[in-house]
Amino acid sequence: MSKVTLTILSPASHRLSGKEHSVFTGVAIVHCTSQEDNQLETDIIDFYEETKVKFAELSEDLLWEYIDSGEPMDKAGGYGIQALGGMLVESVHGDFLNVVGFPLNHFCKKLAEMYYRPAKHTIHRVKHDSIPYVESFENLSDVEKDCSTSSKTCEAKKGVHDGVCKTRGSGSSVPCTPRLQNGLEETPPHCSQKLAKIFDLLDGFKASKTLFAASKLKVFDKLKDKGALKAMEIADKINASVHRTERLLDACVALGLLEKTHQVYRNTELANMYLVSDAPFSFHEYINYSNDHLWSHFTHLDSTIVEGRGPHETPHKKTCDGTHGPEVEERCMRVNHCTLKITARDIVTAFDLSKYSSACDLGGGTGALAHELVGTYPEIKVNVFDLPEIIKHSSLFQPENLDFRRLTFTSGNFIEDALPAADLYILSRVIHDLPDEKLNHLLRKVSDACHPEIVLDEDKKVPRGLLQALTINEEGKQRSGTEYKKLLENHGFNRIQIKITGNLLDAIFAVKR
């Protein structure tokens, strides 16, 4: 048998103060059987046990007193829960003995599965004051000797089907009642495991709204500026209730967005990289947009499905049409810019584009994709072609070191106007918004250009793309890779390649010979 434990050193125990950690034990049982030909047959059964332990809020004085006691020095996990270390623990979820050193209950169950399933009258429960029930088996040699090494074989011989055990020879059926380590009946797996998925879906909106609230209040910005703050200090900076702020912060800790030590909160690496508003790859604008606009699309989703109408508001790509004023125009451009900055690298490197000397990004907006393309391929020149209202604001998003000799912005309408000449055309987040008539018209224009090759990026991920499809207007459409392939072939493109990037958007590359 081999044993692995999660090691936690006592001098660093202050980092576990007020937090929950897991203790794992891995066990391998090697079952050996002598065969008639004197060969040794081995069968390996392995399992692991996880127990969650939550420490109380601990003072430095208490921790050093515990270290000075000498007890943690010979403990694999850095503390002895069965002795003085128990005073550090607030709660235990799972097998207490697993934390002490060995998952005895799980081990005994595995042995029983290997050899036999004891009858109820042979089980004697022994209760001790400080540990769970332990089941001891007697006269096991008389019980179902023909049940061999595997629990599946044993269950098959006994006729276990859908929670009902058919007793051999009797033809009668009785409910199979699993036992928990404390002698209590446990919830059938179909209840606990499958319902967990439902509960995750039910609670999903709560996690989203927690992120939305923290982002809108700029909690992550305050913590990045100051490094670490208490709930009272953060509440003062965002002008909010201390009690409610503390609840919000604790929820962010549970979601892995913040860390908490001794009532002090700080950003995680994830928050500093993506949630701070001025971070290079910040998602701040898109998160706020999701809260202020996309959320409303799903509020009355049942009504829109029954009535067959589109969402209450159009998707952000459609709001950039010059009809909502400069403020709205600039905001929706910021939303598009932040999402494309995160995905641009994976899109432009999905295929080798080094042989192309010119590219035209149709509907390229702020030029986020073009920036990455120019930076990745030193020989290429890119022309961003978009509506005049978009090009007018594009200067707000250009990096300081941009080489304008290789990147230009041209005003126009890719549906109505002639397309700029290029070796490569890029359609980024354009196709799924267009009705079929306009889409086919655009692809015909690209196809008619001289020896065009095109790169598309679309989010037909499951379930992300399918959820996004719920907010697309009636004219637009989400498509699968097969549907894109057929669409492009209809316009003379072949050598179609699809690349799953692992990012928000995937890429499609097509060539017309």
XYZ file of C-alpha atoms in Angstrom:
513
model
C 0.000 0.000 0.000
C 1.227 3.477 -0.789
C 0.067 6.626 0.921
C 0.123 10.228 -0.308
C -0.913 13.179 1.823
C -1.216 16.872 1.111
C 1.661 18.408 3.064
C 1.072 21.660 4.915
C 4.029 23.084 6.823
C 3.263 24.651 10.165
C 5.307 27.876 9.671
C 3.023 28.604 6.694
C -0.140 27.646 8.556
C -1.154 31.280 8.820
C -1.986 31.080 5.115
C -4.629 28.460 5.952
C -6.188 30.595 8.658
C -9.905 30.875 8.049
C -9.625 28.729 4.898
C -10.573 25.232 3.853
C -8.004 22.767 2.524
C -8.134 19.148 1.412
C -6.288 16.142 2.801
C -5.858 13.293 0.292
C -4.758 9.724 0.914
C -4.106 7.400 -2.004
C -4.161 3.641 -1.375
C -3.166 0.781 -3.666
C -4.055 -2.806 -2.683
C -2.136 -5.559 -4.479
C -4.123 -8.812 -4.322
C -2.007 -11.892 -5.069
C -3.406 -15.302 -6.049
C -1.445 -18.535 -6.658
C -2.557 -20.382 -9.782
C -2.443 -24.160 -10.412
C 0.638 -23.763 -12.602
C 2.442 -22.075 -9.674
C 2.161 -18.721 -11.378
C 1.399 -15.696 -9.241
C -1.529 -13.594 -10.470
C -1.851 -10.054 -9.174
C -4.776 -7.683 -9.194
C -4.404 -4.020 -8.212
C -7.248 -2.101 -6.628
C -6.599 1.568 -5.943
C -8.651 4.380 -4.474
C -8.256 7.714 -2.750
C -10.080 9.520 0.024
C -10.525 13.288 0.309
C -11.429 15.090 3.516
C -11.990 18.830 3.669
C -10.662 20.590 6.773
C -11.404 24.194 7.614
C -9.126 26.090 9.977
C -10.486 28.713 12.337
C -9.201 32.287 12.209
C -5.811 31.884 13.909
C -3.593 34.441 15.607
C 0.166 34.461 15.149
C 0.610 33.872 18.890
C -1.520 30.719 18.792
C 0.353 29.356 15.784
C 3.763 29.924 17.334
C 2.626 28.335 20.609
C 1.591 25.271 18.625
C 4.925 25.180 16.763
C 6.828 25.591 20.040
C 4.994 22.564 21.462
C 6.972 20.427 19.016
C 3.911 18.448 17.958
C 3.855 19.448 14.257
C 7.488 18.525 13.657
C 6.850 14.833 12.978
C 3.439 15.185 11.341
C 3.156 14.527 7.607
C 0.629 17.310 7.213
C 2.252 19.742 9.630
C -0.440 19.367 12.293
C -1.996 16.558 14.333
C -5.761 16.847 14.237
C -6.136 14.069 16.813
C -4.100 15.979 19.407
C -3.211 19.643 20.037
C -3.638 20.432 16.331
C -7.353 19.866 16.749
C -7.639 23.310 18.342
C -6.770 24.878 14.962
C -9.689 23.153 13.228
C -13.156 24.656 12.915
C -14.841 21.888 10.900
C -14.177 18.588 9.128
C -16.145 17.311 6.139
C -15.456 13.650 5.430
C -13.507 10.850 7.100
C -11.837 12.097 10.296
C -9.435 9.127 10.337
C -8.245 10.039 6.847
C -6.812 13.257 8.325
C -5.305 11.324 11.227
C -3.445 9.129 8.790
C -5.421 6.414 7.029
C -8.968 6.083 5.551
C -9.803 2.957 7.524
C -13.491 2.870 6.644
C -12.922 3.155 2.889
C -10.175 0.536 3.128
C -12.444 -1.938 4.924
C -15.167 -1.418 2.342
C -12.714 -2.193 -0.444
C -11.647 -5.388 1.284
C -15.279 -6.383 1.646
C -15.876 -5.685 -2.045
C -12.867 -7.828 -2.933
C -13.787 -10.904 -0.922
C -17.418 -10.939 0.158
C -20.412 -8.909 1.063
C -21.234 -9.658 4.733
C -24.758 -10.425 5.878
C -26.295 -7.889 8.227
C -26.272 -10.182 11.259
C -22.458 -10.479 11.043
C -21.892 -6.719 11.359
C -21.192 -5.302 14.809
C -20.933 -1.552 15.138
C -18.552 -0.318 17.790
C -19.091 3.298 18.888
C -16.340 5.353 20.432
C -16.792 8.802 21.889
C -14.474 10.732 19.556
C -14.439 8.801 16.263
C -17.102 7.566 13.827
C -18.616 4.094 13.907
C -16.256 1.308 12.852
C -17.730 -1.818 11.303
C -16.109 -5.131 12.312
C -16.824 -8.383 10.473
C -16.889 -11.839 12.069
C -17.353 -15.326 10.596
C -16.777 -13.906 7.151
C -15.478 -17.201 5.812
C -19.028 -18.567 5.801
C -20.470 -15.731 3.768
C -20.617 -16.010 -0.019
C -17.232 -17.645 -0.511
C -17.729 -17.701 -4.253
C -17.673 -13.876 -4.525
C -14.182 -13.176 -5.788
C -11.929 -10.161 -6.169
C -14.097 -7.492 -7.716
C -17.158 -5.679 -6.426
C -18.643 -5.679 -9.941
C -18.381 -9.490 -10.108
C -19.969 -9.794 -6.681
C -22.837 -7.517 -7.590
C -23.392 -9.362 -10.856
C -23.665 -12.718 -9.039
C -26.093 -11.303 -6.519
C -28.225 -9.709 -9.225
C -28.071 -6.023 -8.326
C -30.233 -4.022 -10.734
C -31.388 -0.436 -10.318
C -31.113 -0.409 -6.567
C -32.796 -3.833 -6.062
C -30.944 -6.944 -4.882
C -32.237 -10.331 -6.008
C -31.262 -12.922 -3.390
C -29.747 -16.044 -4.941
C -32.095 -19.018 -4.972
C -35.048 -17.203 -3.446
C -36.308 -15.199 -6.424
C -37.291 -12.415 -4.019
C -36.192 -8.797 -4.364
C -35.304 -6.360 -1.604
C -34.085 -2.746 -1.849
C -30.308 -2.357 -1.814
C -29.567 0.092 1.014
C -26.011 1.455 0.902
C -24.360 2.217 4.246
C -22.343 5.277 5.179
C -19.384 5.130 7.543
C -21.513 6.317 10.461
C -24.034 3.523 10.022
C -26.530 5.875 8.376
C -28.168 5.330 5.012
C -26.488 7.388 2.309
C -28.204 9.169 -0.564
C -28.249 6.986 -3.695
C -25.639 8.083 -6.257
C -28.315 9.055 -8.769
C -29.525 11.688 -6.291
C -26.281 13.212 -5.030
C -24.179 13.136 -8.203
C -26.775 14.076 -10.800
C -28.449 16.702 -8.638
C -25.066 18.388 -8.158
C -25.137 19.304 -11.858
C -28.609 20.841 -11.453
C -27.512 22.799 -8.382
C -24.488 24.136 -10.279
C -26.801 25.409 -13.027
C -29.210 26.910 -10.498
C -26.432 28.787 -8.723
C -24.657 29.883 -11.902
C -26.451 33.228 -12.079
C -25.451 34.022 -8.497
C -21.777 33.644 -9.340
C -22.225 35.827 -12.444
C -23.987 38.560 -10.494
C -21.297 38.455 -7.797
C -18.645 39.060 -10.463
C -20.772 41.782 -12.066
C -21.258 43.636 -8.767
C -17.574 43.470 -7.787
C -16.550 44.677 -11.245
C -19.069 47.524 -11.369
C -17.970 48.722 -7.923
C -14.317 48.432 -9.061
C -13.389 46.297 -6.055
C -10.478 44.744 -7.979
C -9.149 48.196 -8.908
C -9.162 49.331 -5.259
C -7.264 46.222 -4.165
C -4.688 46.532 -6.947
C -3.985 50.143 -5.939
C -3.587 49.364 -2.221
C -2.383 45.756 -2.334
C -4.513 44.493 0.572
C -7.443 45.971 2.477
C -9.939 45.049 5.164
C -13.660 44.937 4.419
C -14.228 48.213 6.262
C -11.566 49.987 4.173
C -12.987 48.672 0.896
C -16.528 49.616 1.939
C -15.323 53.144 2.624
C -13.663 53.402 -0.794
C -16.746 52.209 -2.694
C -19.159 54.050 -0.366
C -21.054 50.901 0.618
C -22.348 49.015 3.654
C -19.528 47.311 5.572
C -21.605 44.220 6.318
C -22.755 43.772 2.722
C -19.285 44.540 1.365
C -17.798 41.817 3.549
C -20.338 39.323 2.186
C -19.480 40.309 -1.383
C -15.753 39.947 -0.697
C -16.196 36.532 0.932
C -18.229 35.393 -2.075
C -15.388 36.530 -4.348
C -12.969 34.530 -2.202
C -15.161 31.441 -2.628
C -15.163 31.990 -6.409
C -11.360 32.199 -6.496
C -11.275 35.895 -7.432
C -9.853 37.177 -4.122
C -7.686 35.834 -1.310
C -8.345 36.403 2.393
C -5.845 36.243 5.231
C -6.510 37.519 8.764
C -9.571 39.513 7.604
C -7.473 41.199 4.885
C -8.407 40.804 1.213
C -6.190 40.926 -1.861
C -6.553 40.183 -5.569
C -5.668 36.789 -6.974
C -3.350 36.620 -9.992
C -6.459 35.979 -12.114
C -8.094 39.198 -10.915
C -4.981 41.305 -11.515
C -4.638 39.936 -15.036
C -8.248 40.097 -16.265
C -10.513 41.974 -13.821
C -8.621 45.191 -13.059
C -9.949 47.843 -15.448
C -6.566 49.020 -16.760
C -4.914 45.586 -17.028
C -3.452 44.815 -20.501
C -5.957 41.970 -21.006
C -8.787 43.385 -18.908
C -12.278 41.917 -19.250
C -13.721 44.790 -17.217
C -15.644 46.422 -20.068
C -17.146 43.158 -21.277
C -18.178 42.162 -17.747
C -19.976 45.477 -17.231
C -21.570 45.180 -20.667
C -22.793 41.690 -19.782
C -24.373 43.071 -16.612
C -25.941 46.171 -18.166
C -27.069 44.748 -21.519
C -26.650 41.000 -22.115
C -28.268 40.133 -18.778
C -31.557 41.649 -19.931
C -31.583 39.330 -22.962
C -31.992 36.360 -20.656
C -34.338 37.924 -18.089
C -37.411 37.255 -20.239
C -35.974 34.434 -22.344
C -39.065 32.254 -21.936
C -41.277 35.007 -23.373
C -39.010 35.628 -26.365
C -39.029 31.900 -27.178
C -42.806 31.541 -26.878
C -43.517 34.731 -28.839
C -40.796 34.103 -31.414
C -39.343 37.590 -31.148
C -35.761 38.723 -30.750
C -34.166 39.834 -27.472
C -35.103 43.189 -25.950
C -31.809 44.712 -27.068
C -29.685 43.975 -30.113
C -26.213 42.443 -29.738
C -23.332 44.867 -29.229
C -22.006 44.434 -32.771
C -25.282 45.838 -34.074
C -25.293 48.804 -31.708
C -22.146 50.148 -33.407
C -24.039 51.692 -36.291
C -23.848 55.380 -35.469
C -27.440 55.633 -34.247
C -26.805 55.613 -30.495
C -24.530 58.631 -30.086
C -20.742 58.827 -29.610
C -20.843 57.662 -25.992
C -22.559 54.365 -26.799
C -20.408 53.938 -29.912
C -17.213 54.289 -27.905
C -18.414 51.916 -25.207
C -19.365 49.126 -27.582
C -15.992 49.529 -29.294
C -14.269 49.093 -25.924
C -16.270 45.885 -25.384
C -15.234 44.478 -28.769
C -11.652 45.637 -28.242
C -11.174 43.866 -24.892
C -12.532 40.523 -26.163
C -10.465 40.612 -29.343
C -7.265 41.549 -27.472
C -7.599 38.324 -25.483
C -8.334 36.141 -28.517
C -6.284 37.862 -31.253
C -3.021 36.005 -30.654
C -4.659 32.586 -30.940
C -6.558 33.595 -34.081
C -3.611 35.002 -36.057
C -1.388 32.033 -35.152
C -4.028 29.356 -35.763
C -2.649 29.097 -39.311
C 0.669 30.130 -40.862
C -0.070 33.456 -42.581
C 3.574 34.437 -43.162
C 3.353 34.083 -46.968
C 0.790 36.886 -47.305
C 1.899 40.450 -47.929
C -1.489 42.174 -47.521
C -4.676 41.613 -45.561
C -8.020 43.383 -45.233
C -9.880 43.082 -41.917
C -13.556 43.582 -42.830
C -15.399 45.128 -39.897
C -12.093 45.253 -38.010
C -13.306 47.958 -35.608
C -10.554 49.159 -33.293
C -7.874 47.164 -35.086
C -7.138 44.806 -32.172
C -6.811 41.828 -34.517
C -4.801 43.886 -37.024
C -2.365 44.981 -34.269
C -1.609 41.348 -33.461
C -1.326 40.398 -37.128
C 1.224 43.156 -37.826
C 3.157 42.268 -34.678
C 3.285 38.557 -35.524
C 4.095 38.719 -39.243
C 6.720 41.422 -40.017
C 6.102 41.424 -43.802
C 2.312 41.858 -43.841
C 0.374 45.112 -44.301
C -3.185 45.296 -42.942
C -6.102 47.522 -43.939
C -8.961 47.789 -41.409
C -12.191 48.418 -43.335
C -15.210 49.543 -41.286
C -18.030 52.092 -41.069
C -17.034 55.788 -40.878
C -18.513 56.066 -37.362
C -16.208 53.268 -36.186
C -13.055 54.476 -37.939
C -13.590 57.937 -36.414
C -13.125 56.533 -32.885
C -10.438 53.957 -33.733
C -7.581 56.333 -32.861
C -8.505 55.964 -29.163
C -7.377 52.327 -29.207
C -4.028 52.487 -31.000
C -0.866 51.484 -29.071
C 1.935 54.014 -28.863
C 4.462 51.981 -30.863
C 2.111 51.212 -33.757
C 3.725 51.198 -37.220
C 1.199 53.095 -39.359
C 3.246 52.308 -42.475
C 1.899 48.745 -42.194
C -1.543 49.413 -40.690
C -4.167 51.678 -42.251
C -7.829 52.401 -41.493
C -10.311 52.877 -44.351
C -13.921 54.053 -44.028
C -16.568 52.170 -45.964
C -19.441 49.709 -45.939
C -18.371 46.181 -46.845
C -21.908 45.328 -47.969
C -22.411 48.323 -50.281
C -18.914 49.491 -51.260
C -16.123 47.861 -53.250
C -13.686 45.917 -51.086
C -10.045 47.050 -50.847
C -7.652 44.752 -52.702
C -5.794 42.204 -50.537
C -4.267 38.725 -50.558
C -6.112 37.757 -47.397
C -9.549 38.801 -46.094
C -10.517 38.550 -42.429
C -14.138 38.412 -41.250
C -14.072 38.604 -37.463
C -17.381 38.232 -35.611
C -19.261 39.455 -38.696
C -20.909 36.442 -40.288
C -23.212 35.311 -37.480
C -24.913 38.752 -37.316
C -25.802 38.958 -41.018
C -29.031 37.666 -42.602
C -28.508 35.030 -45.301
C -29.071 37.466 -48.177
C -26.403 39.928 -47.014
C -24.026 37.156 -46.001
C -24.147 35.486 -49.406
C -23.702 38.886 -51.046
C -20.583 39.581 -48.962
C -19.056 36.148 -49.622
C -19.680 36.585 -53.354
C -17.801 39.902 -53.225
C -14.869 38.281 -51.426
C -14.952 35.344 -53.820
C -14.888 37.668 -56.828
C -11.751 39.375 -55.530
C -8.467 38.244 -57.038
C -7.310 34.889 -55.568
C -8.764 35.564 -52.131
C -8.089 33.596 -49.018
C -10.162 34.255 -45.909
C -9.920 33.752 -42.177
C -13.070 33.657 -40.058
C -13.375 33.500 -36.295
C -16.613 32.451 -34.673
C -17.699 31.169 -31.245
C -19.670 28.008 -32.051
C -18.366 26.417 -28.874
C -20.625 24.180 -26.856
C -22.196 25.403 -24.689
C -20.806 28.976 -25.067
C -21.760 29.411 -28.720
C -25.190 27.865 -28.269
C -25.922 30.108 -25.282
C -24.738 33.112 -27.286
C -27.126 32.083 -30.072
C -30.034 32.836 -27.741
C -29.184 36.566 -27.962
C -28.683 36.793 -31.722
C -31.412 38.629 -33.616
C -33.794 36.721 -35.857
C -31.748 37.508 -38.986
C -28.453 36.187 -37.619
C -27.418 32.579 -37.068
C -24.827 30.488 -35.258
C -23.258 27.771 -37.437
C -21.274 24.618 -36.813
C -17.974 23.856 -38.533
C -19.765 21.647 -41.053
C -22.249 24.423 -41.824
C -19.427 26.944 -42.368
C -17.647 24.489 -44.640
C -20.743 24.011 -46.792
C -21.416 27.774 -46.872
C -17.880 28.545 -48.090
C -17.880 25.714 -50.640
C -21.043 27.195 -52.151
C -18.996 30.318 -52.974
C -16.079 28.476 -54.550
C -13.771 28.143 -51.551
C -11.969 24.888 -50.838
C -9.057 23.672 -48.711
C -11.139 24.682 -45.716
C -9.462 24.189 -42.343
C -11.008 24.607 -38.889
C -8.803 25.234 -35.851
C -10.055 24.925 -32.263
C -7.979 27.557 -30.462
C -9.094 26.833 -26.903
C -9.844 30.557 -26.521
C -13.137 32.461 -26.808
C -13.128 32.193 -30.602
C -12.128 29.453 -33.022
C -10.676 30.045 -36.503
C -11.582 28.921 -40.020
C -9.232 29.270 -43.016
C -10.435 28.906 -46.615
C -8.709 29.215 -49.988
C -10.221 29.748 -53.434
C -8.077 28.195 -56.136
